[in-house]
Structures are given as structure tokens and as C-alpha cells.
Short mmCIF file of C-alpha atoms in Angstrom, two decimals:
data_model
loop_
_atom_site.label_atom_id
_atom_site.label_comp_id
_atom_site.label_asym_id
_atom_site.label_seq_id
_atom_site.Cartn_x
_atom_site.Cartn_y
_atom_site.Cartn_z
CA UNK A 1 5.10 16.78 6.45
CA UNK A 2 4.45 15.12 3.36
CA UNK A 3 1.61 13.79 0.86
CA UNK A 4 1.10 12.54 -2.41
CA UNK A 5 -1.63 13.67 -5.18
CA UNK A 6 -3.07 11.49 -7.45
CA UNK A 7 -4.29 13.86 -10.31
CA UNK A 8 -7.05 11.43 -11.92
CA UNK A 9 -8.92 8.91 -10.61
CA UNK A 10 -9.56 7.15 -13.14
CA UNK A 11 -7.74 7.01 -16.89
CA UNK A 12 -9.11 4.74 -19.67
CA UNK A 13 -7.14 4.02 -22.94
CA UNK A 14 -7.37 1.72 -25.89
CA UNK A 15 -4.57 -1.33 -26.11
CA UNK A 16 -1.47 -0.52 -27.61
CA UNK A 17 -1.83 3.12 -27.23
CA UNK A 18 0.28 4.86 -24.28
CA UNK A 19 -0.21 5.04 -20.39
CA UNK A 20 0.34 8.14 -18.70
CA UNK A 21 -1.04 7.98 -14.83
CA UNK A 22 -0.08 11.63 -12.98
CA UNK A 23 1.57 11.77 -9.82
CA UNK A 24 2.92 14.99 -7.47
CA UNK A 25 4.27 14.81 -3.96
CA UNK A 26 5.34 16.98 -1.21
CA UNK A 27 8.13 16.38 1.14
CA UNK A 28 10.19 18.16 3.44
CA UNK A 29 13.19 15.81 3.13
CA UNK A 30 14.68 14.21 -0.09
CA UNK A 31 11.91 11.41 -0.72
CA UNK A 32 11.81 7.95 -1.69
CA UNK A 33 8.95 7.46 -4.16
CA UNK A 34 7.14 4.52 -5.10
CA UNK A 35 4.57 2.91 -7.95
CA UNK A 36 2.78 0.03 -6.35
CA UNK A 37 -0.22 -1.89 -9.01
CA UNK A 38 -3.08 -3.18 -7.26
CA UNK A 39 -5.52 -6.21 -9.31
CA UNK A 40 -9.11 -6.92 -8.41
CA UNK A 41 -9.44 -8.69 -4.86
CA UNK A 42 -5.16 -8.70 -4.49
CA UNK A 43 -2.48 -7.08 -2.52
CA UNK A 44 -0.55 -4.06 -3.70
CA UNK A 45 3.01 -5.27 -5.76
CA UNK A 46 5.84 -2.95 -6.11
CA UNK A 47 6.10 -1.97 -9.89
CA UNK A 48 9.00 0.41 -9.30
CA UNK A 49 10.66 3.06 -6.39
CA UNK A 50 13.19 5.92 -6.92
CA UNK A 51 15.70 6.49 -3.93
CA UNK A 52 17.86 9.19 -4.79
CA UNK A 53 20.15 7.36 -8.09
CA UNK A 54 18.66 7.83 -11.53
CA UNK A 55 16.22 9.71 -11.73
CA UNK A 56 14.46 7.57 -15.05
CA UNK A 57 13.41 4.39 -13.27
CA UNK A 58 12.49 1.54 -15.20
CA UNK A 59 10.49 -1.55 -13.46
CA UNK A 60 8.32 -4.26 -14.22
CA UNK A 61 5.96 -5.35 -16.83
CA UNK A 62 7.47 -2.24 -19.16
CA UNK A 63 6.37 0.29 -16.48
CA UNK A 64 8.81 3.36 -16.09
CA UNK A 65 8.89 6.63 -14.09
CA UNK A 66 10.28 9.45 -14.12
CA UNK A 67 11.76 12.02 -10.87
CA UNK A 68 11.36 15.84 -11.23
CA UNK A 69 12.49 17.17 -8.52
CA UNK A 70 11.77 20.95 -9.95
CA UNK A 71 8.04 19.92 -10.80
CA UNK A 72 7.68 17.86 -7.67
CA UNK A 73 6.26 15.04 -10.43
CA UNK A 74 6.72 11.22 -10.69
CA UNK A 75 4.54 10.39 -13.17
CA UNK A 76 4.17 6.50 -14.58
CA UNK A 77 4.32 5.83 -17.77
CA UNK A 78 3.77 2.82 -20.36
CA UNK A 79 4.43 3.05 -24.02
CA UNK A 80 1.89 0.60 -25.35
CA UNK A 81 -1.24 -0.49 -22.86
CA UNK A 82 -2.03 -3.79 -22.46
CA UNK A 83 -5.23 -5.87 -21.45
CA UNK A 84 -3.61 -7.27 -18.29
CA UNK A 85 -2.39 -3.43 -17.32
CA UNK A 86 -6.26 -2.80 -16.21
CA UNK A 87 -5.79 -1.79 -12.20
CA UNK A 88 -5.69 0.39 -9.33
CA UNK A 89 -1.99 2.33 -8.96
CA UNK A 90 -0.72 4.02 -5.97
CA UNK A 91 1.98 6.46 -5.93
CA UNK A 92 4.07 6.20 -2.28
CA UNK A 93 6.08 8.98 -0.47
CA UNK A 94 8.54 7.70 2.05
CA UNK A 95 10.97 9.59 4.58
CA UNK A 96 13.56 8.35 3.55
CA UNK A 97 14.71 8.30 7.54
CA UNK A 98 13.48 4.93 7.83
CA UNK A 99 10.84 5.82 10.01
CA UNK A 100 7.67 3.06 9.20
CA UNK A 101 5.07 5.60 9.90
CA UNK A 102 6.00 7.73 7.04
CA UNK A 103 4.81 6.18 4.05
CA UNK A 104 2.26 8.16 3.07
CA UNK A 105 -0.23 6.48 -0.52
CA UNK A 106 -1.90 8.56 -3.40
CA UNK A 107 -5.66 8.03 -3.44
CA UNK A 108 -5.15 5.54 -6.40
CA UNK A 109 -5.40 5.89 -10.29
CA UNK A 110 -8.13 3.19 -11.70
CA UNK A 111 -6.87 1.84 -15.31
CA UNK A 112 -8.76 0.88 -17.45
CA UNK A 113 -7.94 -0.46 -20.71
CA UNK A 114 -10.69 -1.39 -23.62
CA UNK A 115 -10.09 -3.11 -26.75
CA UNK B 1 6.30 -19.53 -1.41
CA UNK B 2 3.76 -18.36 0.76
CA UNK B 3 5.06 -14.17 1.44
CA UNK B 4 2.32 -12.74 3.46
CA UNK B 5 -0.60 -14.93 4.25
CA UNK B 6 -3.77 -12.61 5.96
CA UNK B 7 -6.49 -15.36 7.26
CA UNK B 8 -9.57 -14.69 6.86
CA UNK B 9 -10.46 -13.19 3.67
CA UNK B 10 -13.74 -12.08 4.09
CA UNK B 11 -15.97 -11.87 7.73
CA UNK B 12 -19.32 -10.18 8.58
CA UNK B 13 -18.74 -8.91 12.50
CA UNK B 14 -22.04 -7.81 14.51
CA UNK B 15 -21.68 -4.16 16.59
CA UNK B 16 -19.75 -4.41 19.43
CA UNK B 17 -18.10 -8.36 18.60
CA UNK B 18 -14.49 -8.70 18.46
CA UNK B 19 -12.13 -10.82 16.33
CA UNK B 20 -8.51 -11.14 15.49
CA UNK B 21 -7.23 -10.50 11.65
CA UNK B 22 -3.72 -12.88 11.27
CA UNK B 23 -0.70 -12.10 9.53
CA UNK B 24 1.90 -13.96 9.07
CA UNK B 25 4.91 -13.83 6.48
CA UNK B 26 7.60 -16.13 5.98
CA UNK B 27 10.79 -13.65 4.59
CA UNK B 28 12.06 -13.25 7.93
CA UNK B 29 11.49 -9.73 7.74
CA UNK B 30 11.98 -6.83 10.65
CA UNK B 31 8.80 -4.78 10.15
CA UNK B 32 5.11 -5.64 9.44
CA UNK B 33 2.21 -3.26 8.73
CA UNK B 34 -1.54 -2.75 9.23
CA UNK B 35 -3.01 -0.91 6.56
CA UNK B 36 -6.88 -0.26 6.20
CA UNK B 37 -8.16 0.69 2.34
CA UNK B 38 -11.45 2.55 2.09
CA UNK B 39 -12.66 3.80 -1.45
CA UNK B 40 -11.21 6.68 -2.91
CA UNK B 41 -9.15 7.27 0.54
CA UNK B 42 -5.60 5.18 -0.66
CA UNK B 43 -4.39 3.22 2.19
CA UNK B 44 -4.02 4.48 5.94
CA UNK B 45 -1.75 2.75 8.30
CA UNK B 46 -2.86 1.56 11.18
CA UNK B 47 -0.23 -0.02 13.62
CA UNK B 48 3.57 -1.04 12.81
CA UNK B 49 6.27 -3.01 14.05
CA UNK B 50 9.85 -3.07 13.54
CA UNK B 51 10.66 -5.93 15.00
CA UNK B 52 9.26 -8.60 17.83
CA UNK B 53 8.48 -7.42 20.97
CA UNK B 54 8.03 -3.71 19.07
CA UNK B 55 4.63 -2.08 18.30
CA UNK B 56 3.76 1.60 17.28
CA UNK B 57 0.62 3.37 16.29
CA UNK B 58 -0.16 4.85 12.93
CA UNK B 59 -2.15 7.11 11.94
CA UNK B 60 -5.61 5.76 12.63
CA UNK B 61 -4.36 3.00 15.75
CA UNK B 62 -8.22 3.90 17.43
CA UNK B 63 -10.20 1.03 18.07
CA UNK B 64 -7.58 -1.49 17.39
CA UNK B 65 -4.49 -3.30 19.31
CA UNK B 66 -1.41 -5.25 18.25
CA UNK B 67 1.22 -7.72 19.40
CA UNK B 68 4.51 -9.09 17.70
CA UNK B 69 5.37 -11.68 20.14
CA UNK B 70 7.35 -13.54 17.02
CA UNK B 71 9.25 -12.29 13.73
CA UNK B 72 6.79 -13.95 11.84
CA UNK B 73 3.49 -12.82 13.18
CA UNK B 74 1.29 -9.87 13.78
CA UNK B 75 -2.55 -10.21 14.51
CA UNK B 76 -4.86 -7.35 14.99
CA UNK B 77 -7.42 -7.25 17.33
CA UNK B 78 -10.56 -5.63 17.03
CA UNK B 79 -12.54 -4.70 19.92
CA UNK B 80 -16.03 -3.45 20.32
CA UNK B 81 -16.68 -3.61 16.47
CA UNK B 82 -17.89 -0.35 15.28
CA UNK B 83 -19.33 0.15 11.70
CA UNK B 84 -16.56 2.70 10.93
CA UNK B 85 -14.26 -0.26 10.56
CA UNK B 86 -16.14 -2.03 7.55
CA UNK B 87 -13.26 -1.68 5.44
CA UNK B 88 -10.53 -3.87 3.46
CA UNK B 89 -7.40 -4.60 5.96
CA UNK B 90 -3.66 -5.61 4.65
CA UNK B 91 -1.04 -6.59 6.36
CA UNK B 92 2.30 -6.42 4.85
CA UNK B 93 5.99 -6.72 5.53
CA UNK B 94 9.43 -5.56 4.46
CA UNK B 95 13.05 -6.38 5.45
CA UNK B 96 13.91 -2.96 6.63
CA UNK B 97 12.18 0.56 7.19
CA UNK B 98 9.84 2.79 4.90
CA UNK B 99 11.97 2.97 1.54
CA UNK B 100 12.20 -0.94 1.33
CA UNK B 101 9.76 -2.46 -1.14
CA UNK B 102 6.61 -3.52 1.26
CA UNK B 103 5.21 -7.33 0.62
CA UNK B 104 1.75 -7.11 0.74
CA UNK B 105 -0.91 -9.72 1.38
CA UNK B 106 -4.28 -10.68 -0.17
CA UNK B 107 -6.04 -8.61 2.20
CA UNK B 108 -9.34 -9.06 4.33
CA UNK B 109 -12.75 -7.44 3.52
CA UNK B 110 -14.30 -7.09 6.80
CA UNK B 111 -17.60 -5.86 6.92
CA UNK B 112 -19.29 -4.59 10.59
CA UNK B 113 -23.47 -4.49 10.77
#
């Protein structure tokens, strides 16, 4: 079995300060882990994954994450917020089997960034 | 480049009407996905396919069917439209199995009354 726990629902910072957004997981196999951003009235986009190389992943729009296995953590992070950042985030599990019906998604982090 | 087009993006079904959601998704990809979204519950998946001719259920399949007659197409059908499926639907795709990065699209906001 496996899920994923978003720890806050919703975070709020101020522009140019830093972007933390929690994320824990529980899987009986090695996972594959995922960040995907969601803006108002749009499909999800992929902002990073970690399969199994390094466990710092860096992806887009100055997003990174970072694999604990010993903490079961894969928090996002974002050194300086901007306007643009303000959206929902999902965290992903994934059996890393293959199998389509295990991808399991976090409840979602709101963002919300203020001048 | 269109990626995954979902048609329509909004509707207003009565109890107990049917209708068809489309997907379709021009990468040539193996597997497509039927996610629902309700707030505060993340995304559940509904049916999957991993290629044409292929369908599977996910983990909340009730009340809806599938077909993947081609690689680029996947409609859902709903029948007997219950208000338990007023929700936000996405389809999305991906060239290979659950640790590929997913293509979503735009999603439809279907609301039953």
C-alpha cells in the first residue's frame, strides 16, 4: 500500500521570501515521487519527479526537492516566492512497477503569495 | 501543439441523463487516465488504459464506462447521472506507465442537479 500526506493545506508567504510546501509518503516498494503545480481553471504540469538517482532534484521555474528516504519526506522548496508561484501543488507516489493504478496524489498545498 | 484536449469544459447534467466527456491527445502515447478532483480530496483515478483495445478500473470506476478503440482517444461515459459525480474530470496521458511524467488536460467541471 501506499499514500501521500500533504501537511498544510494552505501556506501563504510574501514575494521574495522562501517556499517551503511539506510532503511525507508511504510505500512498500522503492517509490517514484512527484511535484505536479496546478493554476486556476488548468491541468496539473509536472514541476519535478525523483526515480531512484539523486536524491536533490531540481525542476522548473526554480522549484527543487529533496528525497529522505529515513524521514519518508519530499518536501518542495523555492528560495525566493514569486507572484506567478500562487497555486495548488500535489505531491505523487508511484509504484515504481509500472502499474497505472498506482499513482496515488497528496490532498494539495494552496499557495498563496501576497505582495 | 494541442497535448491533451478534454471537450467540453463546463456542462450542467439533469439526474439520471447521460453524456460522454472526450479526450483526446496527440503524443502518441500508450496510456490515458480518468481522474476526478473534488475539494480537499487530491485527485482519484477513475479508469485507465495502457494501450487501445485495453481498459482497467481505478479506484472509483462506479457509475462510469470506458473505451480506447484508438491510441489517441478515450471518452467516458456517464450513465444515469447521479449528483455524487458533480465534480472536475481530467483526462491525461503519458508515454509509458505510472513513473512517466502524466500530460494533463484543461479539465471539465461537470456539475449534476
Amino acid at each position: 500500500a501506499q499514500s501521500v500526506t500533504q501537511l498544510d493545506s494552505h501556506v501563504s508567504v510574501s514575494e521574495g521570501t522562501p517556499v517551503l510546501l511539506r510532503c511525507n509518503y508511504s510505500s512498500s516498494y522503492s517509490p517514484s515521487l512527484f511535484w505536479y503545480v496546478q493554476h486556476p481553471n488548468k491541468g496539473l504540469q509536472l514541476l519535478l519527479k525523483y526515480t531512484s538517482a539523486a536524491t536533490l532534484v531540481k525542476g522548473i521555474n526554480g522549484f527543487e526537492a529533496e528525497f529522505k528516504k529515513s524521514e519518508t519526506s519530499f518536501h518542495l522548496t523555492k528560495p525566493s516566492a514569486h507572484m506567478s508561484d500562487a497555486a495548488e501543488y500535489f505531491c505523487v507516489v508511484s509504484n515504481p512497477t509500472g502499474t497505472a493504478s498506482k499513482l496515488t496524489f497528496g490532498t494539495g498545498t494552496r499557495l498563496q503569495v501576497t505582495l | 501543439n494541442a497535448g491533451v484536449t478534454q471537450t467540453p469544459k463546463f456542462r450542467i447534467l439533469k439526474i439520471g441523463q447521460s453524456m460522454t466527456l472526450q479526450c483526446a491527445q496527440d503524443m502518441n502515447h500508450n496510456y490515458m487516465y480518468w481522474y476526478r478532483q473534488d475539494p480537499g480530496m487530491g485527485l482519484k483515478l477513475i479508469y485507465y488504459s495502457v494501450g487501445a483495445g485495453i481498459t482497467d478500473k481505478g479506484e472509483v470506476p462506479n457509475g462510469y464506462n470506458v473505451s480506447r478503440s484508438t491510441t489517441e482517444d478515450f471518452p467516458l461515459r456517464l450513465e444515469l447521472a447521479a449528483p455524487s459525480q458533480t465534480s472536475v474530470y481530467f483526462c491525461a496521458s503519458s508515454r509509458a506507465g505510472a513513473d512517466t511524467e502524466a500530460f494533463f488536460g484543461q479539465g471539465t467541471r461537470l456539475t449534476v442537479v
